[in-house]
Coordinates of C-alpha atoms and ligand atoms in Angstrom, one line a residue:
M242 CA 23.5 51.2 -4.0
D243 CA 26.4 49.5 -1.9
M244 CA 26.1 45.8 -3.1
G245 CA 29.0 44.6 -1.3
A246 CA 27.8 46.1 2.0
G247 CA 24.5 44.5 1.7
I248 CA 26.0 41.6 0.7
S249 CA 27.9 41.6 3.9
Y250 CA 25.2 42.6 5.5
I251 CA 22.9 39.7 5.1
G252 CA 26.2 37.4 5.0
A253 CA 26.6 38.9 9.0
R254 CA 23.0 38.1 10.0
L255 CA 23.0 34.4 8.4
R256 CA 26.1 33.5 10.1
R257 CA 24.1 34.7 13.7
R258 CA 21.7 31.8 13.0
P259 CA 22.6 27.9 13.8
L260 CA 23.8 26.1 11.2
A261 CA 20.2 24.0 11.2
N262 CA 17.9 26.7 10.7
R263 CA 20.0 28.2 7.9
I264 CA 20.0 24.9 6.1
G265 CA 16.6 24.9 7.0
A266 CA 15.7 28.6 5.6
R267 CA 16.6 27.8 1.9
M268 CA 13.8 25.5 0.4
I269 CA 15.2 22.2 0.0
R270 CA 13.0 20.4 -3.2
D271 CA 12.8 16.8 -3.2
T272 CA 14.3 16.2 -6.5
S273 CA 13.3 12.6 -6.9
N274 CA 9.8 13.7 -8.0
A275 CA 10.5 14.8 -11.5
V276 CA 12.9 12.8 -13.0
R277 CA 14.7 12.2 -16.9
R278 CA 14.9 9.0 -18.0
T279 CA 18.2 8.6 -19.2
R280 CA 19.0 9.4 -16.0
Y281 CA 16.4 7.3 -14.1
F282 CA 16.6 3.7 -13.3
L283 CA 14.0 2.1 -15.3
P284 CA 14.6 -1.0 -16.9
T285 CA 11.9 -1.8 -19.2
L286 CA 10.9 -5.0 -21.1
K287 CA 9.6 -5.7 -24.7
E288 CA 9.8 -9.5 -23.9
T289 CA 7.2 -11.3 -21.4
P290 CA 8.8 -13.1 -19.0
A291 CA 7.9 -16.6 -19.2
E292 CA 7.7 -17.0 -15.5
A293 CA 5.2 -15.0 -15.1
Q294 CA 1.5 -16.4 -15.5
I295 CA -0.5 -13.2 -14.6
A296 CA -1.2 -9.7 -15.7
S297 CA 0.3 -8.1 -12.6
H298 CA 3.2 -10.4 -12.4
R299 CA 4.3 -9.7 -16.2
I300 CA 3.5 -5.6 -16.1
M301 CA 5.8 -5.3 -12.6
L302 CA 8.4 -7.2 -14.3
R303 CA 8.1 -5.6 -17.7
A304 CA 7.7 -2.1 -16.0
G305 CA 10.8 -2.4 -14.1
M306 CA 9.2 -2.1 -10.9
I307 CA 10.4 -5.2 -9.1
R308 CA 13.1 -8.0 -9.9
Q309 CA 13.3 -11.5 -8.2
S310 CA 15.9 -12.1 -6.1
A311 CA 15.2 -16.0 -5.1
A312 CA 11.6 -17.6 -5.0
G313 CA 9.0 -15.1 -3.8
I314 CA 11.5 -12.5 -3.0
Y315 CA 11.9 -9.5 -4.8
S316 CA 14.0 -6.2 -5.2
W317 CA 12.0 -3.5 -5.3
L318 CA 13.6 -0.9 -8.2
P319 CA 12.7 2.7 -7.7
L320 CA 9.2 2.3 -9.7
G321 CA 7.8 -0.2 -7.8
M322 CA 9.6 1.5 -5.0
R323 CA 7.4 4.6 -5.3
V324 CA 4.0 2.8 -6.0
L325 CA 4.7 0.9 -2.4
K326 CA 5.4 3.7 -0.6
K327 CA 2.4 5.8 -1.8
I328 CA -0.2 3.2 -0.8
E329 CA 2.0 2.4 2.5
Q330 CA 1.4 6.1 3.1
I331 CA -2.5 5.8 2.1
V332 CA -2.8 3.0 5.0
R333 CA -0.5 5.2 7.1
E334 CA -2.8 8.4 7.1
E335 CA -6.2 6.2 7.7
Q336 CA -4.6 4.1 10.8
N337 CA -3.5 7.2 12.4
R338 CA -6.9 8.5 11.7
A339 CA -8.9 6.0 13.1
G340 CA -6.4 5.9 16.3
A341 CA -3.7 3.9 16.0
Q342 CA -0.2 4.6 16.7
E343 CA 3.1 3.6 14.3
M344 CA 5.8 1.7 16.3
L345 CA 8.6 -0.7 15.0
M346 CA 9.4 -3.8 15.3
P347 CA 12.3 -5.9 14.0
T348 CA 12.0 -8.4 11.4
I349 CA 14.0 -11.3 13.7
Q350 CA 11.7 -12.8 16.9
S351 CA 13.0 -15.0 19.7
A352 CA 11.4 -18.5 19.4
D353 CA 11.2 -18.3 23.3
L354 CA 8.4 -15.9 22.9
W355 CA 6.7 -18.1 19.8
R356 CA 7.5 -21.4 22.5
Q357 CA 5.5 -19.2 25.2
S358 CA 2.3 -18.6 23.3
G359 CA 2.0 -22.5 22.1
R360 CA 2.9 -21.2 18.2
Y361 CA 5.9 -22.1 17.5
D362 CA 5.3 -25.4 17.0
D363 CA 2.0 -25.0 15.2
Y364 CA 3.6 -22.6 13.0
G365 CA 4.9 -25.2 11.1
K366 CA 7.1 -25.2 7.6
E367 CA 5.8 -21.8 6.9
M368 CA 7.6 -20.4 9.4
L369 CA 11.8 -19.4 8.6
R370 CA 14.0 -20.9 11.7
I371 CA 17.3 -19.0 12.1
T372 CA 20.0 -19.7 14.7
D373 CA 22.2 -17.4 15.8
R374 CA 25.9 -18.1 16.7
H375 CA 25.3 -18.4 20.4
E376 CA 22.9 -21.3 19.1
R377 CA 20.0 -19.4 19.7
E378 CA 17.1 -19.9 18.4
M379 CA 15.2 -17.2 16.4
L380 CA 13.4 -16.6 13.5
Y381 CA 12.0 -14.1 10.9
G382 CA 8.4 -12.7 11.9
P383 CA 5.6 -14.3 9.8
T384 CA 3.1 -11.9 12.0
N385 CA 3.5 -9.9 15.2
E386 CA 1.5 -11.1 18.0
E387 CA 4.4 -12.4 20.6
P388 CA 6.5 -9.5 20.4
I389 CA 3.7 -6.6 20.9
T390 CA 1.7 -8.9 23.8
Q391 CA 5.0 -8.5 25.0
I392 CA 5.9 -5.0 25.1
F393 CA 2.0 -4.2 26.2
A394 CA 2.6 -6.4 28.6
S395 CA 5.5 -4.8 30.2
D396 CA 4.5 -1.8 30.0
V397 CA 1.0 -1.2 30.2
K398 CA -0.4 -1.9 33.9
S399 CA -3.6 0.0 34.4
Y400 CA -7.2 0.1 32.4
R401 CA -6.5 4.0 32.6
D402 CA -3.9 3.6 29.9
L403 CA -6.7 1.3 27.4
P404 CA -7.7 1.3 25.1
K405 CA -4.3 1.1 22.8
N406 CA -4.0 0.2 18.9
L407 CA -0.5 -0.4 18.2
Y408 CA 0.7 -0.8 14.2
H409 CA 3.8 -1.4 11.9
I410 CA 4.3 -1.4 9.0
Q411 CA 7.6 -4.2 8.2
W412 CA 8.8 -7.3 5.8
K413 CA 7.5 -10.5 6.7
F414 CA 8.8 -14.0 6.5
R415 CA 6.3 -17.1 5.4
D416 CA 8.3 -20.1 4.4
E417 CA 4.8 -20.7 1.4
M418 CA 5.0 -23.6 -0.1
R419 CA 4.0 -22.4 -3.9
P420 CA 5.4 -18.8 -4.0
R421 CA 3.9 -17.5 -7.1
F422 CA 1.8 -14.6 -8.6
G423 CA 5.3 -12.3 -7.8
V424 CA 3.9 -9.7 -5.0
M425 CA 0.7 -11.6 -4.7
R426 CA 2.1 -14.6 -2.8
G427 CA 5.2 -14.1 -1.7
R428 CA 7.7 -15.5 0.6
E429 CA 9.1 -12.1 1.8
F430 CA 6.6 -9.3 1.7
Y431 CA 5.3 -5.9 3.2
M432 CA 2.7 -5.6 5.8
K433 CA 0.8 -3.3 7.9
D434 CA 0.3 -5.3 11.2
A435 CA -1.9 -3.2 13.8
Y436 CA -3.0 -4.6 17.5
S437 CA -5.8 -3.7 19.6
F438 CA -5.6 -3.6 23.7
D439 CA -9.1 -3.2 25.5
L440 CA -10.5 -4.0 28.9
D441 CA -13.5 -6.1 27.9
A442 CA -14.8 -7.7 24.5
D443 CA -17.6 -4.7 24.3
A444 CA -14.2 -2.0 24.0
G445 CA -12.9 -4.7 22.2
R446 CA -15.6 -4.9 19.5
V447 CA -15.5 -0.9 18.9
A448 CA -11.6 -1.5 18.4
Y449 CA -12.4 -4.0 15.4
N450 CA -15.2 -1.8 14.1
K451 CA -12.8 1.6 13.8
M452 CA -10.3 -0.8 11.8
F453 CA -13.2 -2.6 9.9
V454 CA -14.3 1.5 8.8
A455 CA -10.6 2.4 8.5
Y456 CA -10.5 -1.0 5.9
L457 CA -13.4 -0.1 3.6
R458 CA -11.6 4.0 3.2
T459 CA -8.1 2.7 2.2
F460 CA -9.5 0.3 0.0
A461 CA -11.6 3.0 -1.5
R462 CA -8.5 5.7 -1.8
M463 CA -6.4 2.8 -4.1
G464 CA -9.4 3.6 -6.4
L465 CA -10.4 -0.6 -5.3
K466 CA -13.8 -1.8 -4.6
V467 CA -13.2 -4.2 -1.6
I468 CA -16.1 -6.5 -0.3
P469 CA -15.3 -7.7 3.8
M470 CA -16.1 -11.7 3.8
R471 CA -17.0 -13.8 6.8
A472 CA -13.6 -15.9 7.5
D473 CA -11.7 -18.5 8.6
T474 CA -9.1 -17.2 11.6
G475 CA -6.4 -20.0 10.6
P476 CA -3.3 -19.8 12.9
I477 CA -4.0 -16.4 13.9
G478 CA -7.0 -17.7 16.2
G479 CA -10.2 -15.9 17.3
D480 CA -14.0 -15.6 16.6
M481 CA -14.4 -13.0 14.6
S482 CA -12.7 -12.3 11.4
H483 CA -13.4 -10.3 8.1
E484 CA -10.9 -10.5 5.2
F485 CA -10.9 -8.1 2.8
L486 CA -11.3 -9.2 -0.7
I487 CA -11.1 -7.0 -4.4
L488 CA -12.7 -8.8 -7.5
A489 CA -10.3 -9.5 -9.8
D490 CA -10.1 -12.9 -12.4
T491 CA -6.8 -13.8 -11.3
G492 CA -7.4 -13.7 -7.3
E493 CA -6.5 -16.9 -5.4
S494 CA -10.1 -17.2 -3.6
A495 CA -13.3 -18.3 -4.9
V496 CA -16.1 -16.0 -3.0
F497 CA -19.5 -15.6 -3.2
C498 CA -21.3 -12.6 -2.4
H499 CA -24.4 -10.8 -2.7
K500 CA -24.3 -8.0 -5.4
A501 CA -25.2 -5.2 -3.5
Y502 CA -22.3 -5.0 -1.9
L503 CA -21.2 -3.9 -5.6
D504 CA -22.7 -0.7 -4.5
L505 CA -22.7 0.1 -0.9
A506 CA -21.2 3.8 -0.3
V507 CA -18.1 4.2 1.6
P508 CA -17.5 6.1 4.7
A509 CA -16.8 9.9 3.3
D510 CA -13.7 11.2 5.0
G511 CA -15.1 13.4 7.7
V512 CA -15.9 9.6 9.9
D513 CA -16.0 10.2 13.4
Y514 CA -13.9 7.3 15.1
D515 CA -15.5 8.8 18.5
D516 CA -18.8 8.1 17.3
H517 CA -19.2 3.8 18.3
A518 CA -22.9 3.8 17.5
G519 CA -22.1 5.5 14.2
L520 CA -19.2 2.7 13.4
A521 CA -21.0 -0.4 14.5
G522 CA -23.9 1.3 12.0
T523 CA -21.6 1.1 9.2
V524 CA -20.1 -2.5 10.3
A525 CA -23.7 -3.9 10.2
R526 CA -24.4 -2.2 6.9
W527 CA -20.9 -3.8 5.5
T528 CA -21.7 -7.3 7.2
A529 CA -25.5 -7.4 6.4
E530 CA -25.5 -9.3 3.7
Y531 CA -24.1 -13.1 2.4
A532 CA -20.1 -12.7 1.6
V533 CA -17.7 -15.3 2.2
T534 CA -14.9 -17.5 0.8
D535 CA -15.4 -20.7 -0.2
D536 CA -14.2 -22.1 2.5
M537 CA -17.1 -20.6 4.2
H538 CA -19.6 -21.2 1.5
D539 CA -22.3 -24.1 1.2
A540 CA -23.8 -23.6 -1.4
A541 CA -27.2 -26.1 -0.2
A542 CA -27.3 -23.4 3.1
C543 CA -26.6 -19.8 0.8
P544 CA -29.8 -17.8 1.6
V545 CA -29.0 -15.4 -1.2
P546 CA -31.2 -16.2 -4.4
A547 CA -29.4 -17.0 -7.7
E548 CA -29.7 -14.1 -9.3
A549 CA -28.5 -11.7 -6.8
L550 CA -25.5 -13.7 -5.5
V551 CA -22.0 -12.8 -7.5
S552 CA -19.7 -15.8 -7.4
A553 CA -16.7 -14.5 -8.5
R554 CA -12.9 -14.4 -7.5
G555 CA -10.9 -12.5 -5.7
I556 CA -8.2 -11.1 -3.7
E557 CA -7.3 -11.4 -0.2
V558 CA -6.0 -7.7 0.7
G559 CA -6.3 -7.4 4.2
H560 CA -7.6 -9.6 7.3
I561 CA -8.7 -8.2 10.7
F562 CA -9.5 -10.7 13.5
F563 CA -11.0 -10.8 17.0
F564 CA -9.3 -13.1 19.5
G565 CA -10.1 -12.1 22.9
T566 CA -7.6 -13.2 25.2
K567 CA -6.1 -16.3 23.0
Y568 CA -2.3 -14.3 23.6
S569 CA -2.7 -11.9 26.9
E570 CA -3.2 -14.8 28.6
K571 CA -0.4 -17.4 27.6
L572 CA 2.2 -13.9 27.9
G573 CA 0.5 -12.2 30.8
A574 CA -0.9 -8.9 29.6
R575 CA -2.8 -7.9 32.3
V576 CA -3.7 -4.5 33.7
S577 CA -5.6 -4.0 37.1
G578 CA -9.0 -3.0 36.8
P579 CA -11.0 0.1 38.1
G580 CA -12.0 -2.1 41.1
G581 CA -8.2 -3.3 41.6
E582 CA -9.1 -6.7 40.1
E583 CA -6.2 -7.9 37.4
V584 CA -8.2 -7.8 33.5
T585 CA -6.3 -9.9 30.9
V586 CA -6.7 -8.1 28.2
E587 CA -8.9 -8.7 24.7
M588 CA -7.2 -8.2 22.1
G589 CA -7.3 -8.1 18.1
S590 CA -5.0 -8.0 14.6
Y591 CA -5.5 -6.3 11.9
G592 CA -3.1 -6.7 8.7
V593 CA -3.6 -5.2 4.9
G594 CA -0.7 -6.5 2.6
V595 CA 1.0 -3.5 1.4
S596 CA 3.3 -5.4 -1.2
R597 CA 0.6 -7.5 -2.2
L598 CA -1.5 -4.4 -2.9
V599 CA 1.1 -3.8 -5.5
G600 CA -0.2 -6.4 -7.6
A601 CA -3.6 -6.5 -6.6
I602 CA -4.0 -2.9 -8.4
I603 CA -2.5 -3.6 -11.0
E604 CA -4.8 -6.9 -11.3
A605 CA -7.4 -4.4 -11.2
C606 CA -6.7 -1.8 -13.4
H607 CA -4.9 -2.6 -16.5
D608 CA -5.4 -3.2 -20.0
D609 CA -3.3 -5.1 -22.9
N610 CA -0.5 -2.8 -22.5
G611 CA 0.1 -2.2 -19.3
A612 CA -0.6 -0.3 -15.9
I613 CA -3.4 2.2 -15.3
W614 CA -2.3 3.5 -11.6
P615 CA -5.1 5.3 -10.0
E616 CA -4.2 9.0 -9.5
S617 CA -3.9 8.6 -5.8
V618 CA -1.1 5.3 -6.1
A619 CA 0.8 5.9 -9.3
P620 CA 4.0 6.5 -9.3
F621 CA 4.5 9.8 -11.7
Q622 CA 1.5 11.6 -12.9
V623 CA 2.3 13.0 -15.7
G624 CA 4.8 11.5 -18.5
L625 CA 6.3 13.7 -20.7
V626 CA 7.4 12.2 -24.2
N627 CA 9.5 14.1 -26.1
L628 CA 8.8 12.7 -30.1
R629 CA 11.8 14.2 -31.1
Q630 CA 14.9 14.8 -29.1
G631 CA 17.8 17.0 -30.7
D632 CA 14.9 19.2 -32.2
D633 CA 15.2 22.4 -31.0
A634 CA 12.0 23.3 -30.6
C635 CA 10.6 20.2 -28.8
D636 CA 13.7 20.3 -26.6
K637 CA 12.9 23.4 -25.4
A638 CA 9.3 23.1 -25.0
C639 CA 10.0 20.1 -22.9
E640 CA 12.9 21.7 -20.8
D641 CA 10.2 24.5 -19.8
L642 CA 7.1 22.2 -19.2
F643 CA 9.6 20.2 -17.0
A644 CA 11.0 23.1 -15.2
R645 CA 7.2 24.1 -14.8
L646 CA 6.3 21.1 -13.6
R647 CA 8.9 20.1 -11.2
G648 CA 8.5 24.0 -10.3
A649 CA 4.6 23.3 -9.4
G650 CA 6.0 20.1 -7.0
R651 CA 4.2 17.6 -9.6
E652 CA 6.0 13.9 -10.3
V653 CA 6.7 13.9 -13.4
L654 CA 8.7 10.9 -15.6
Y655 CA 10.6 13.1 -18.9
D656 CA 11.1 10.4 -21.7
D657 CA 13.9 12.6 -22.9
R658 CA 15.7 9.4 -24.5
D659 CA 16.9 9.6 -28.1
E660 CA 14.4 6.5 -29.0
R661 CA 11.4 6.2 -31.4
A662 CA 8.3 7.6 -30.9
G663 CA 6.4 4.4 -30.7
V664 CA 9.1 3.2 -28.1
K665 CA 8.4 5.8 -26.5
F666 CA 4.0 5.6 -26.3
A667 CA 4.3 1.4 -25.8
D668 CA 6.9 2.2 -22.3
M669 CA 4.6 5.1 -21.5
D670 CA 1.4 2.7 -21.4
L671 CA 3.5 0.2 -20.1
I672 CA 4.1 2.2 -17.0
G673 CA 0.7 3.1 -17.1
L674 CA 1.4 7.0 -15.6
P675 CA -2.1 8.7 -15.8
W676 CA -1.5 11.6 -17.7
Q677 CA 1.2 11.5 -21.1
L678 CA 1.7 14.8 -22.5
V679 CA 3.3 14.7 -25.6
V680 CA 5.4 16.9 -27.4
G681 CA 6.4 16.8 -31.1
P682 CA 7.3 19.2 -34.0
R683 CA 3.8 19.1 -36.0
G684 CA 2.0 20.6 -32.9
L685 CA 4.3 22.4 -31.8
K686 CA 4.5 24.8 -35.1
N687 CA 0.9 25.9 -33.9
G688 CA 1.9 25.7 -30.3
L689 CA -0.1 22.5 -29.2
V690 CA 0.5 19.3 -27.4
E691 CA -0.8 16.0 -27.0
L692 CA -2.6 14.9 -23.5
K693 CA -3.4 12.0 -23.2
R694 CA -5.4 10.1 -20.1
R695 CA -4.3 6.5 -19.4
A696 CA -7.6 5.2 -18.6
G697 CA -9.5 6.2 -21.2
G698 CA -6.9 6.4 -23.9
E699 CA -8.6 10.2 -24.8
R700 CA -6.2 12.5 -26.6
E701 CA -6.8 16.0 -27.1
E702 CA -4.6 18.5 -28.5
L703 CA -4.0 21.8 -26.7
S704 CA -2.2 25.2 -26.3
V705 CA 0.4 24.3 -23.5
E706 CA -0.7 26.4 -21.1
A707 CA -4.0 25.0 -21.1
A708 CA -2.6 21.3 -20.8
L709 CA 0.0 22.3 -18.1
A710 CA -3.4 23.6 -16.4
R711 CA -5.5 20.4 -17.3
V712 CA -2.0 18.5 -15.4
M713 CA -1.8 20.5 -12.4
G714 CA -5.8 20.9 -11.8
E715 CA -6.2 16.9 -12.1
A716 CA -3.1 16.2 -10.0
T717 CA -3.7 17.9 -7.1
G718 CA -7.6 16.6 -7.1
P719 CA -9.3 14.3 -5.3
A720 CA -7.5 11.2 -4.1
T721 CA -9.7 8.9 -4.8
T722 CA -9.8 8.0 -8.2
G723 CA -9.4 5.4 -10.6
R724 CA -11.1 2.5 -12.1
A725 CA -12.8 0.0 -9.6
A726 CA -12.2 -3.7 -9.8
S727 CA -14.8 -5.0 -12.1
Ligands
5CA47 N1 -1.5 -11.1 12.6 C1 -2.5 -10.9 11.4 C2 -3.0 -9.4 11.1 S1 -2.1 -8.5 11.1 C3 -1.8 -11.6 10.2 O1 -1.3 -11.8 10.0 N2 -3.2 -11.9 9.3 S2 -2.7 -12.5 7.7 O2 -2.0 -13.5 7.7 O3 -3.9 -12.6 7.0 O4 -1.9 -11.7 6.9 C4 -2.1 -9.9 6.6 C5 -2.5 -9.8 5.3 O5 -1.0 -9.9 4.5 C6 -3.3 -10.6 4.1 O6 -4.3 -10.1 4.1 C7 -2.2 -10.7 2.7 O7 -3.0 -9.5 2.7 C8 -1.0 -10.0 3.3 N3 -0.1 -11.5 2.7 C9 -0.4 -12.8 3.6 N4 0.7 -13.8 3.0 C10 1.3 -13.2 2.4 C11 2.1 -13.7 1.5 N5 2.7 -14.7 0.8 N6 2.4 -12.6 0.3 C12 1.9 -11.5 0.5 N7 0.7 -10.9 0.8 C13 0.7 -11.6 1.9

């Protein structure tokens, strides 16, 4: 066959197709999912940083996930960023499934808008206030009720456009009096905030229930056991509100709840968000028993007998509010109703602490050696450990495993450093990937590698093929695994 003619024939065909198609037709693999430790920016620390008081803060610093820039303000290094993005994506998927629509609002907002709502002065010192070169007063948004209500008010005019639920995932700033515990109580933090708009309070309640159910699913997918608690509405306002807390010894809030919450079933994948009665039933089940934070708890009036009462500490990972017309009234969010009358819309807002969750998941899932990531949020699924870098057989086996894992689209971190085995093991435990695939000269003589499960610590000697099969099978398995908070 005339090869030259063949190539020029393909070349001619390619040239006829637009450039974008030609590039798109080639498989462009995301090389960030398979990395070599010698090239990856992963500055782990042996010593425990003195400023870190709780496990998640210690582990995030030691595992090279974050570095502090100023009090309560952090940079996210590559490993931390991967976890943050995984959490963000789970939040996004569950918001979308519940019918919320993603958008993006700026971090900087105008003070005038907050004067209209009456919150500019109320917010006090927690609000970071900025003046631009024209002496216009601005602020770094601590939350977004005002801007979203303004957008809605200027663009939605008819009841036919309702209901709407709009959200974004964006950095917030609150000049907290005591920023502490790393990303758990930061000043700059990453939040998902959704805002619902409805024609009447009943429809507003449906929107609230949708978010309530979406939250149960969101946190379960991260391996967390979450309890919705009746909550105080604080500066956001309104008369109906639930905080979603996970139980952890280092939680900032004292919580009291019926032990029945520890065994409630989370709505399944197929939950139907159009089945309003079904949603109401789920919310009723999840709010039937006593569950409150300490500011709402009255020991004398508590209806739960002592033997059924769980009194623990909790971390607030989400908070939802229904506040009716509090903002729509002031900012003029009105639509024409079915009879032509003017209706002020009913609103709710729904927050998830995306950056706080990174710390909260560690608080729920770690041991003395480091993090134990649930599969669904792990920065990589597999840590490949070469016990004797420079040994021909080990290097070759590792390169082969690395290439095959990468080829199969698995997320893998290959520790190819020239370091002692002890150092590599300690680092792998610290960063807490679900699987450790360990290749050493002794096992390799018999064609064996060691597979360690970070969660339970079980180790198995397996053939290379069997180990790969295990790692591949599990890594594509259900997203909902991991130890729940105890
Ligand atoms: N506008 C409402 C709902 S969108 C709102 O701002 N609610 S919030 O104040 O409760 O915040 C929502 C979530 O953000 C909280 O549940 C918490 O998980 C997280 N969060 C709040 N403050 C901080 C902080 N200083 N650091 C880290 N996360 C925070």
